[in-house]
Amino acid sequence: MLCSKSFATTQIEKDCIDLDHNCADWVSQEPSQCSTTDYIARSCKKSCGVCIKFSKRFDIRRLPESLRLLSWLVGIWRSEHDGKVTFPTIPKFTYGEQIEISIPDDELTATKALNYSANAWSINDQEELHTESGFITIKPGTNHVALNTVMSNGFVTIEEGEATYNHLKLRLIDIGRISFSRDLPVHDVVREWTLLDSTTLEARLDMETLTHRMQEHTFIRYKKIYP
């Protein structure tokens, strides 16, 4: 049996918000500002972690310096039914999806990378449509980002591109596929993630195949559900 939250707990969660959309950037770049800068202490309660306790995998104060440019991506993002798929070779349909982007363990000594996973489902019967997982990293001293993923359709991809503090655009660099995949050979992919506000993330993916020119394949807007 699930217990309902108390009024006090609910009120704390409602009050635990970031009042400035720059909070994640400020806190990830210099966590000490939560205690040394009055405006940040008052306006960035969620990013500073002073009013709630959440998993260290999503605590942006732990971000390695090399990954701070991507602090705005950290979290769990979900869209129940707003995803749209279109391509000449398939019927148009809508879908739901959840993506998770988290911070690696402190003990890891390899190249620092954010953990990435995505799971999409049919809104009609909740059947799984697609899953992928991988890592997001940045070339030290630059804003050059690389995303490598393994997908449930038998594809393995490497995408690279440039990032700012609210936008990431990646282009396909290399792709591998299992020998018996039924999907058309993919020639090119452009993926874009844009932070519209502190709780809304927009994702767009354009694709070119052996038989069709580059065009939009998927579009979705997520809401941040954690932390």
Tab-separated table of C-alpha atoms in Angstrom:
chain	number	residue	atom	x	y	z
A	1	MET	CA	0.000	0.000	0.000
A	2	LEU	CA	1.333	3.417	-0.959
A	3	CYS	CA	1.337	6.117	1.692
A	4	SER	CA	0.320	9.642	0.738
A	5	LYS	CA	2.792	12.444	1.289
A	6	SER	CA	2.293	14.740	4.230
A	7	PHE	CA	1.410	18.373	3.614
A	8	ALA	CA	4.780	19.445	5.018
A	9	THR	CA	6.714	17.169	2.653
A	10	THR	CA	4.655	18.293	-0.320
A	11	GLN	CA	5.194	21.946	0.571
A	12	ILE	CA	8.959	21.455	0.869
A	13	GLU	CA	9.047	19.859	-2.586
A	14	LYS	CA	6.964	22.682	-4.063
A	15	ASP	CA	9.286	25.281	-2.545
A	16	CYS	CA	12.412	23.433	-3.650
A	17	ILE	CA	12.834	25.018	-7.065
A	18	ASP	CA	15.383	27.006	-9.014
A	19	LEU	CA	14.158	30.549	-9.587
A	20	ASP	CA	16.817	31.342	-12.187
A	21	HIS	CA	17.358	29.235	-15.312
A	22	ASN	CA	21.120	29.689	-14.928
A	23	CYS	CA	21.255	27.849	-11.594
A	24	ALA	CA	22.444	24.504	-12.953
A	25	ASP	CA	25.290	26.180	-14.826
A	26	TRP	CA	26.386	28.305	-11.855
A	27	VAL	CA	26.334	25.457	-9.352
A	28	SER	CA	28.047	22.929	-11.616
A	29	GLN	CA	30.833	25.409	-12.418
A	30	GLU	CA	31.440	26.417	-8.798
A	31	PRO	CA	29.454	24.521	-6.113
A	32	SER	CA	30.847	26.734	-3.330
A	33	GLN	CA	28.687	29.589	-4.626
A	34	CYS	CA	25.755	27.928	-2.848
A	35	SER	CA	27.251	29.140	0.424
A	36	THR	CA	29.245	32.186	-0.672
A	37	THR	CA	26.821	33.978	-3.009
A	38	ASP	CA	23.584	35.157	-1.430
A	39	TYR	CA	21.601	35.363	-4.668
A	40	ILE	CA	22.503	31.795	-5.647
A	41	ALA	CA	21.747	30.502	-2.146
A	42	ARG	CA	18.265	32.059	-2.312
A	43	SER	CA	17.459	31.377	-5.962
A	44	CYS	CA	19.029	27.961	-6.583
A	45	LYS	CA	17.732	25.763	-3.759
A	46	LYS	CA	17.165	22.760	-5.992
A	47	SER	CA	20.560	22.831	-7.722
A	48	CYS	CA	22.301	23.492	-4.405
A	49	GLY	CA	20.548	20.479	-2.880
A	50	VAL	CA	19.673	22.314	0.326
A	51	CYS	CA	16.009	21.367	0.545
A	52	ILE	CA	15.864	17.848	-0.881
A	53	LYS	CA	18.125	14.839	-0.943
A	54	PHE	CA	18.468	13.049	-4.252
A	55	SER	CA	20.675	10.366	-5.746
A	56	LYS	CA	24.298	11.400	-6.154
A	57	ARG	CA	24.034	10.266	-9.781
A	58	PHE	CA	22.044	13.452	-10.430
A	59	ASP	CA	23.844	15.860	-8.094
A	60	ILE	CA	25.397	18.385	-10.481
A	61	ARG	CA	27.772	19.541	-7.749
A	62	ARG	CA	29.642	16.275	-8.434
A	63	LEU	CA	30.129	16.941	-12.137
A	64	PRO	CA	33.743	16.649	-13.284
A	65	GLU	CA	35.024	19.949	-14.616
A	66	SER	CA	35.280	18.512	-18.122
A	67	LEU	CA	31.523	17.797	-18.213
A	68	ARG	CA	30.154	20.994	-16.688
A	69	LEU	CA	29.100	22.362	-20.070
A	70	LEU	CA	26.438	19.612	-20.115
A	71	SER	CA	25.044	20.181	-16.614
A	72	TRP	CA	21.655	21.156	-18.091
A	73	LEU	CA	21.177	17.644	-19.472
A	74	VAL	CA	21.552	15.782	-16.171
A	75	GLY	CA	18.312	14.249	-14.911
A	76	ILE	CA	15.424	11.997	-15.891
A	77	TRP	CA	13.263	13.374	-18.689
A	78	ARG	CA	9.929	11.899	-19.770
A	79	SER	CA	7.180	12.410	-22.330
A	80	GLU	CA	4.120	10.200	-21.968
A	81	HIS	CA	2.753	10.528	-25.497
A	82	ASP	CA	4.133	13.586	-27.302
A	83	GLY	CA	6.756	11.905	-29.486
A	84	LYS	CA	6.142	11.986	-33.244
A	85	VAL	CA	7.674	9.642	-35.811
A	86	THR	CA	7.593	10.269	-39.544
A	87	PHE	CA	9.502	8.812	-42.485
A	88	PRO	CA	8.442	7.812	-46.008
A	89	THR	CA	8.982	4.094	-45.392
A	90	ILE	CA	6.805	3.813	-42.256
A	91	PRO	CA	3.329	4.962	-41.107
A	92	LYS	CA	3.264	8.093	-38.941
A	93	PHE	CA	2.703	7.406	-35.238
A	94	THR	CA	3.197	8.879	-31.776
A	95	TYR	CA	5.137	7.441	-28.864
A	96	GLY	CA	6.269	8.012	-25.297
A	97	GLU	CA	9.862	8.039	-24.129
A	98	GLN	CA	12.011	8.425	-21.043
A	99	ILE	CA	15.689	9.338	-21.128
A	100	GLU	CA	18.125	9.294	-18.225
A	101	ILE	CA	21.404	11.195	-18.162
A	102	SER	CA	23.447	10.685	-15.011
A	103	ILE	CA	26.865	11.386	-13.497
A	104	PRO	CA	29.508	8.622	-13.279
A	105	ASP	CA	30.989	7.265	-10.067
A	106	ASP	CA	33.835	9.257	-8.560
A	107	GLU	CA	36.033	6.150	-8.550
A	108	LEU	CA	36.111	5.852	-12.341
A	109	THR	CA	39.525	6.743	-13.737
A	110	ALA	CA	38.723	6.385	-17.440
A	111	THR	CA	37.570	9.254	-19.660
A	112	LYS	CA	34.818	11.087	-17.798
A	113	ALA	CA	31.449	10.606	-19.465
A	114	LEU	CA	27.788	11.019	-18.621
A	115	ASN	CA	25.737	7.825	-18.620
A	116	TYR	CA	22.894	7.881	-21.161
A	117	SER	CA	19.867	5.634	-21.648
A	118	ALA	CA	16.561	5.961	-23.505
A	119	ASN	CA	13.441	3.817	-23.635
A	120	ALA	CA	10.530	4.451	-26.038
A	121	TRP	CA	7.111	2.798	-26.020
A	122	SER	CA	3.886	2.684	-28.014
A	123	ILE	CA	1.160	4.864	-26.529
A	124	ASN	CA	-1.509	2.387	-27.631
A	125	ASP	CA	-0.361	-0.752	-25.848
A	126	GLN	CA	2.783	0.339	-23.934
A	127	GLU	CA	4.833	-2.074	-26.043
A	128	GLU	CA	8.541	-1.317	-26.113
A	129	LEU	CA	9.562	0.286	-29.401
A	130	HIS	CA	13.219	1.137	-28.990
A	131	THR	CA	15.934	1.258	-26.355
A	132	GLU	CA	19.461	2.616	-26.462
A	133	SER	CA	22.245	3.278	-24.006
A	134	GLY	CA	25.689	4.777	-24.091
A	135	PHE	CA	27.946	7.592	-22.954
A	136	ILE	CA	28.333	11.321	-23.559
A	137	THR	CA	31.776	12.879	-23.233
A	138	ILE	CA	33.580	16.118	-24.097
A	139	LYS	CA	37.017	16.582	-25.621
A	140	PRO	CA	39.061	18.271	-22.842
A	141	GLY	CA	39.364	22.021	-23.170
A	142	THR	CA	36.711	22.299	-25.888
A	143	ASN	CA	32.947	22.216	-26.423
A	144	HIS	CA	33.276	19.228	-28.767
A	145	VAL	CA	30.922	16.450	-27.610
A	146	ALA	CA	30.773	12.764	-28.529
A	147	LEU	CA	27.848	10.377	-27.968
A	148	ASN	CA	28.264	6.647	-28.489
A	149	THR	CA	25.214	4.396	-28.283
A	150	VAL	CA	24.200	0.762	-28.567
A	151	MET	CA	20.630	0.302	-29.831
A	152	SER	CA	18.064	-2.484	-29.599
A	153	ASN	CA	17.673	-2.519	-33.404
A	154	GLY	CA	21.217	-3.810	-33.802
A	155	PHE	CA	22.924	-0.484	-34.496
A	156	VAL	CA	25.988	0.980	-32.785
A	157	THR	CA	26.631	4.669	-33.458
A	158	ILE	CA	29.138	7.418	-32.761
A	159	GLU	CA	27.904	11.000	-33.064
A	160	GLU	CA	29.918	14.173	-32.541
A	161	GLY	CA	29.177	17.883	-32.484
A	162	GLU	CA	29.258	21.140	-30.562
A	163	ALA	CA	27.513	22.105	-27.308
A	164	THR	CA	26.533	25.306	-25.525
A	165	TYR	CA	24.879	25.677	-22.130
A	166	ASN	CA	21.414	24.938	-23.548
A	167	HIS	CA	21.900	23.281	-26.931
A	168	LEU	CA	23.677	20.238	-28.338
A	169	LYS	CA	23.865	19.302	-32.022
A	170	LEU	CA	25.439	15.998	-33.041
A	171	ARG	CA	26.095	14.405	-36.417
A	172	LEU	CA	26.743	10.773	-37.246
A	173	ILE	CA	30.456	9.962	-37.500
A	174	ASP	CA	30.379	6.174	-37.682
A	175	ILE	CA	27.815	3.392	-37.561
A	176	GLY	CA	27.903	-0.378	-37.172
A	177	ARG	CA	25.047	-2.851	-37.514
A	178	ILE	CA	24.417	-6.544	-37.090
A	179	SER	CA	24.472	-8.491	-40.350
A	180	PHE	CA	20.795	-9.501	-40.210
A	181	SER	CA	19.222	-6.126	-39.364
A	182	ARG	CA	16.087	-5.438	-41.422
A	183	ASP	CA	16.350	-1.636	-41.239
A	184	LEU	CA	17.474	0.335	-44.270
A	185	PRO	CA	21.152	1.332	-44.192
A	186	VAL	CA	21.416	4.707	-42.438
A	187	HIS	CA	23.745	7.140	-44.207
A	188	ASP	CA	23.504	10.148	-41.901
A	189	VAL	CA	21.863	11.326	-38.675
A	190	VAL	CA	21.605	14.763	-37.066
A	191	ARG	CA	20.456	14.835	-33.433
A	192	GLU	CA	19.607	18.027	-31.527
A	193	TRP	CA	18.776	18.545	-27.850
A	194	THR	CA	17.595	21.996	-26.776
A	195	LEU	CA	16.731	23.121	-23.241
A	196	LEU	CA	13.649	25.337	-23.621
A	197	ASP	CA	13.401	26.076	-19.891
A	198	SER	CA	14.614	24.447	-16.679
A	199	THR	CA	12.064	21.610	-16.938
A	200	THR	CA	11.507	21.239	-20.704
A	201	LEU	CA	13.881	19.484	-23.107
A	202	GLU	CA	13.243	19.288	-26.853
A	203	ALA	CA	14.782	16.547	-28.998
A	204	ARG	CA	14.826	16.331	-32.774
A	205	LEU	CA	16.414	13.699	-35.000
A	206	ASP	CA	16.862	13.975	-38.779
A	207	MET	CA	17.888	10.936	-40.817
A	208	GLU	CA	19.115	10.021	-44.286
A	209	THR	CA	18.957	6.441	-45.569
A	210	LEU	CA	20.058	4.609	-48.692
A	211	THR	CA	16.804	5.520	-50.442
A	212	HIS	CA	15.664	8.802	-48.848
A	213	ARG	CA	17.229	12.235	-48.389
A	214	MET	CA	17.867	13.852	-45.001
A	215	GLN	CA	14.562	14.709	-43.273
A	216	GLU	CA	12.951	14.796	-39.837
A	217	HIS	CA	12.440	11.352	-38.343
A	218	THR	CA	11.490	11.991	-34.695
A	219	PHE	CA	10.468	14.981	-32.591
A	220	ILE	CA	9.613	15.049	-28.882
A	221	ARG	CA	9.435	17.354	-25.862
A	222	TYR	CA	10.198	15.953	-22.426
A	223	LYS	CA	9.441	17.211	-18.946
A	224	LYS	CA	12.030	16.782	-16.232
A	225	ILE	CA	10.711	14.343	-13.637
A	226	TYR	CA	13.845	13.950	-11.479
A	227	PRO	CA	15.423	15.530	-9.571
